[in-house]
Structure formats: structure tokens, C-alpha cells
Amino acid sequence: DAGVTQSPTHLIKTRGQQVTLRCSPKSGHDTVSWYQQALGQGPQFIFQYYEEEERQRGNFPDRFSGHQFPNYSSELNVNALLLGDSALYLCASSRGQYNSPLHFGNGTRLTVT
Amino acid sequence: AQSVTQLDSQVPVFEEAPVELRCNYSSSVSVYLFWYVQYPNQGLQLLLKYLSGSTLVESINGFEAEFNKSQTSFHLRKPSVHISDTAEYFCAVTHSGAGSYQLTFGKGTKLSVIP
């Protein structure tokens, strides 16, 4: 039973560029959440997708956008990258119920130079 | 809005000694509470959760946490730690009402078990 898979594992981008991160949820899960974990910090909620729509959004600018596909996989897009966007980006999947436990992937390490 | 404070950023402890990782939360509504563990270069794994019922919750690997509503705390304890428990531990909260889908995490506590 495959868990949550994220790609790529590492990525280096230049300030001002755009990046797309990908996530495949655990089998049987239909909800995908994205979190940003800066160095030495806890994860911060970016947004959650359910039924191909953004269901809730954290305190992140519009440069952060996402998408969920019919097979429940998801993408996180970040435009106009800033140095401060350097972080570990974690994808978590769950079932539709709001208190369903999150299963996290191993993350994508994004470095912006 | 909720917030989580993990009072210790690093906790060194000798193998087979007991440990307590402290977590306090702030919320104006009823909450669900979680502890996650993160091993190096990995994502987070759910360790245990409090949703309702008994205030003492246990994990399969010997950790336990107690929900204390009056003190707004959810401290994590283990009576005897092992080298393999070395990891970073995150406390998280979400409010228990419908319509809340985000977890708010603390900054984490790095547990180092010394042989």
C-alpha cells in the first residue's frame, strides 16, 4: 500500500522563477493538504483541496496556488519565488471527514537562490 | 484562531530514562490535539491523537499524552526512552467544529537520546 508520494525530492530555483510540486495521496484518500516547513519551524498550513476545489486556505499570498485532479493527486504552484520561500513543502492526504488523521509524504526540499 | 507552544526546543535524555515533552495550546473553542514525530529527512508521522473521551491517550510504541483542559496542555511522556526515539516531535491542534481543516503546529522539540 503506497503512502503519500511527492516529487521531486529536491529542487533548486532562482528568485523570480516559478515552481510546481506534485503529490499523490495515499490509496483510499480523497483530500490533499499542503504545508510549508521552514528550517527550525513547525509546518504551516498553505491550503487543502477536496473534490478538486480549494476547501480552506492559510495565511499565504496568492503567489501560492494549487490544483487537484480527478484522481485526487495535487500540485502546488509558487510564482515569483522569493528567497523566503526556501523550505520543505509537505503534502498530506486524508479522507474527506474533517477530523480524519493526516498522512504526510517525505516532502520536497525547495531552495531558492 | 489557535496557537501551540512547545516549551522546549531541545531535550537531551539518557537511554532508558523517562522523558516529558511539553505542549500548551491556546484556543477559544473546543479542540482536537495531536502529536507527530519527524525522523531526519522524512515527513511527519502521527504518534497519537486526542479527539474525545479518555483524556489519556497512548501510542503503540510506549508514548502517552494527557489532555488537561484546565491547564490547556497536552504533554507527551514516555517512561523509558530508546535510542530509536531520537527525532523531532511536533504538537498540533485543530478546532473540533465542522469546517476546520487545518492543523496548527508548534515549533517542535528535538529529542536526543544519549547512549
Coordinates of C-alpha atoms in Angstrom, one line a residue:
Chain A
D1 CA 0.0 0.0 0.0
A2 CA 1.8 3.1 -1.2
G3 CA 1.7 6.0 1.1
V4 CA 1.8 9.7 0.1
T5 CA 4.4 10.3 -2.6
Q6 CA 5.9 13.7 -3.5
S7 CA 8.1 14.7 -6.4
P8 CA 10.7 16.0 -6.8
T9 CA 12.5 15.3 -3.6
H10 CA 14.8 18.3 -4.0
L11 CA 14.7 21.4 -6.2
I12 CA 16.8 24.5 -6.7
K13 CA 15.3 27.6 -8.3
T14 CA 16.3 31.2 -8.8
R15 CA 14.5 34.1 -7.3
G16 CA 11.6 35.2 -9.6
Q17 CA 11.1 31.8 -11.1
Q18 CA 8.0 29.6 -10.9
V19 CA 7.9 26.1 -9.4
T20 CA 5.4 23.2 -9.5
L21 CA 5.4 20.5 -6.8
R22 CA 3.5 17.2 -7.1
C23 CA 1.7 14.9 -4.7
S24 CA -0.1 11.6 -5.0
P25 CA -2.2 10.8 -2.0
K26 CA -2.4 7.5 -0.1
S27 CA -4.7 4.9 -1.6
G28 CA -8.2 5.5 -0.5
H29 CA -7.7 9.1 0.4
D30 CA -9.5 11.9 -1.4
T31 CA -8.2 15.1 0.4
V32 CA -4.8 16.7 0.0
S33 CA -3.3 19.4 2.2
W34 CA -0.1 21.3 1.7
Y35 CA 2.2 22.6 4.4
Q36 CA 5.3 24.7 4.4
Q37 CA 8.0 23.9 6.9
A38 CA 10.8 26.5 7.2
L39 CA 14.1 25.5 8.8
G40 CA 13.7 25.1 12.5
Q41 CA 9.9 25.7 12.4
G42 CA 6.8 23.6 12.6
P43 CA 4.7 23.1 9.4
Q44 CA 2.4 25.9 8.4
F45 CA -0.9 25.2 6.6
I46 CA -1.0 26.5 3.0
F47 CA -4.3 25.1 1.7
Q48 CA -6.4 22.0 1.4
Y49 CA -8.1 20.5 -1.7
Y50 CA -11.2 18.3 -1.7
E51 CA -13.3 17.4 -4.7
E52 CA -11.0 19.4 -6.9
E53 CA -11.6 22.6 -5.1
E54 CA -9.7 24.6 -2.5
R55 CA -11.6 24.0 0.7
Q56 CA -9.6 26.1 3.1
R57 CA -6.6 28.4 2.8
G58 CA -4.0 29.5 5.3
N59 CA -2.2 32.8 5.5
F60 CA -0.2 32.6 2.3
P61 CA -0.2 35.1 -0.6
D62 CA -1.8 34.5 -4.0
R63 CA 1.6 33.5 -5.4
F64 CA 0.8 30.1 -3.9
S65 CA -1.8 28.2 -5.9
G66 CA -2.8 24.7 -6.3
H67 CA -4.8 22.1 -8.2
Q68 CA -6.4 18.8 -7.5
F69 CA -7.0 16.3 -10.3
P70 CA -9.9 13.8 -10.7
N71 CA -7.6 11.0 -9.5
Y72 CA -7.1 13.1 -6.2
S73 CA -3.4 13.9 -6.9
S74 CA -2.4 17.5 -6.4
E75 CA 0.0 20.2 -7.5
L76 CA 1.3 23.2 -5.6
N77 CA 2.5 26.1 -7.7
V78 CA 4.5 29.0 -6.5
N79 CA 5.1 32.0 -8.7
A80 CA 7.7 34.8 -8.4
L81 CA 9.8 32.9 -6.0
L82 CA 11.4 34.7 -3.1
L83 CA 14.4 33.7 -1.0
G84 CA 12.0 33.2 1.9
D85 CA 10.1 30.5 0.0
S86 CA 13.0 28.2 0.7
A87 CA 11.5 25.4 2.8
L88 CA 10.4 21.8 3.0
Y89 CA 7.0 21.5 1.4
L90 CA 4.9 18.7 2.8
C91 CA 1.9 17.1 1.3
A92 CA -0.6 15.3 3.5
S93 CA -3.6 13.2 2.5
S94 CA -6.7 12.2 4.4
R95 CA -10.2 11.0 3.9
G96 CA -12.9 13.7 3.5
Q97 CA -14.0 13.9 7.1
Y98 CA -12.6 17.0 8.8
N99 CA -11.0 15.1 11.7
S100 CA -9.5 12.4 9.7
P101 CA -5.8 11.9 10.5
L102 CA -3.3 13.3 8.1
H103 CA -0.7 11.1 6.4
F104 CA 2.3 13.0 5.3
G105 CA 4.8 12.5 2.4
N106 CA 8.5 13.0 2.9
G107 CA 8.3 16.4 1.3
T108 CA 10.0 18.4 -1.4
R109 CA 13.1 20.5 -0.3
L110 CA 12.9 23.8 -2.3
T111 CA 16.0 26.0 -2.3
V112 CA 15.6 29.5 -3.8
T113 CA 18.9 31.2 -4.7
Chain B
A1 CA -7.6 31.0 15.9
Q2 CA -5.4 28.5 17.8
S3 CA -1.8 28.5 18.7
V4 CA 0.6 25.9 20.1
T5 CA 3.6 26.5 22.3
Q6 CA 6.2 23.8 22.8
L7 CA 8.2 25.0 25.7
D8 CA 11.5 23.2 25.0
S9 CA 13.2 23.3 21.6
Q10 CA 15.7 20.6 22.6
V11 CA 15.6 17.8 25.2
P12 CA 18.6 15.6 25.8
V13 CA 17.9 12.4 27.8
F14 CA 19.8 9.3 28.7
E15 CA 18.7 6.0 27.3
E16 CA 16.1 4.2 29.5
A17 CA 15.3 7.4 31.4
P18 CA 11.8 8.9 31.4
V19 CA 11.0 12.0 29.3
E20 CA 8.3 14.6 29.1
L21 CA 7.8 16.9 26.1
R22 CA 5.7 19.8 27.0
C23 CA 2.9 21.3 24.9
N24 CA 0.4 24.1 25.7
Y25 CA -2.2 25.4 23.4
S26 CA -4.5 28.4 23.1
S27 CA -8.0 28.3 21.7
S28 CA -11.3 29.9 22.3
V29 CA -13.2 26.7 21.2
S30 CA -13.0 23.0 21.7
V31 CA -10.0 21.4 20.2
Y32 CA -8.6 18.1 18.9
L33 CA -4.9 17.6 19.7
F34 CA -2.1 15.6 18.1
W35 CA 1.5 14.6 18.4
Y36 CA 3.5 14.0 15.3
V37 CA 7.1 12.6 15.1
Q38 CA 9.6 13.5 12.3
Y39 CA 12.7 11.5 11.7
P40 CA 15.6 13.1 9.7
N41 CA 14.8 13.7 6.0
Q42 CA 11.3 12.3 6.4
G43 CA 7.7 13.6 6.7
L44 CA 5.6 13.6 9.8
Q45 CA 4.1 10.5 11.3
L46 CA 1.1 10.6 13.6
L47 CA 2.1 9.4 17.0
L48 CA -1.2 9.8 18.9
K49 CA -4.3 12.0 19.0
Y50 CA -7.0 13.2 21.4
L51 CA -10.4 13.7 19.9
S52 CA -12.8 13.0 22.8
G53 CA -13.3 10.5 25.6
S54 CA -10.5 9.5 27.9
T55 CA -8.0 12.3 28.5
L56 CA -5.1 9.8 28.5
V57 CA -4.1 8.5 25.1
E58 CA -1.4 6.0 24.2
S59 CA 0.7 5.1 21.2
I60 CA 1.8 1.6 20.2
N61 CA 5.5 2.4 21.0
G62 CA 5.0 3.4 24.6
F63 CA 4.3 7.1 24.4
E64 CA 1.3 8.6 26.1
A65 CA -0.2 12.1 26.4
E66 CA -2.8 13.5 28.7
F67 CA -5.2 16.2 27.7
N68 CA -5.6 18.8 30.5
K69 CA -8.3 21.2 29.6
S70 CA -7.9 23.4 32.7
Q71 CA -4.2 23.9 32.0
T72 CA -4.6 23.8 28.2
S73 CA -1.8 21.3 28.0
F74 CA -1.2 18.0 26.1
H75 CA 2.2 16.9 27.4
L76 CA 3.9 13.8 25.8
R77 CA 5.6 11.3 28.1
K78 CA 7.5 8.0 27.9
P79 CA 8.7 6.1 31.0
S80 CA 11.8 4.7 29.3
V81 CA 13.3 6.1 26.1
H82 CA 15.2 4.2 23.4
I83 CA 17.9 5.4 21.0
S84 CA 15.4 5.0 18.2
D85 CA 13.1 7.6 19.8
T86 CA 15.6 10.3 18.7
A87 CA 13.6 12.6 16.5
E88 CA 11.7 15.9 16.4
Y89 CA 8.3 15.9 17.9
F90 CA 5.5 18.3 17.0
C91 CA 2.3 19.1 18.9
A92 CA -0.6 20.2 16.8
V93 CA -4.2 21.5 17.4
T94 CA -7.3 22.0 15.3
H95 CA -10.7 23.1 16.5
S96 CA -13.3 20.4 16.8
G97 CA -16.1 22.0 14.9
A98 CA -17.0 21.3 11.4
G99 CA -15.4 23.4 8.8
S100 CA -11.9 23.4 10.3
Y101 CA -9.4 21.6 8.1
Q102 CA -6.0 23.0 9.1
L103 CA -3.6 21.8 11.8
T104 CA -1.7 24.5 13.7
F105 CA 1.7 23.1 14.7
G106 CA 4.2 24.1 17.4
K107 CA 7.8 24.8 16.6
G108 CA 8.9 21.3 17.6
T109 CA 11.0 19.7 20.2
K110 CA 14.1 17.8 19.3
L111 CA 14.6 14.7 21.5
S112 CA 18.1 13.4 21.6
V113 CA 18.6 10.1 23.4
I114 CA 22.1 9.6 24.7
P115 CA 23.5 6.1 24.9

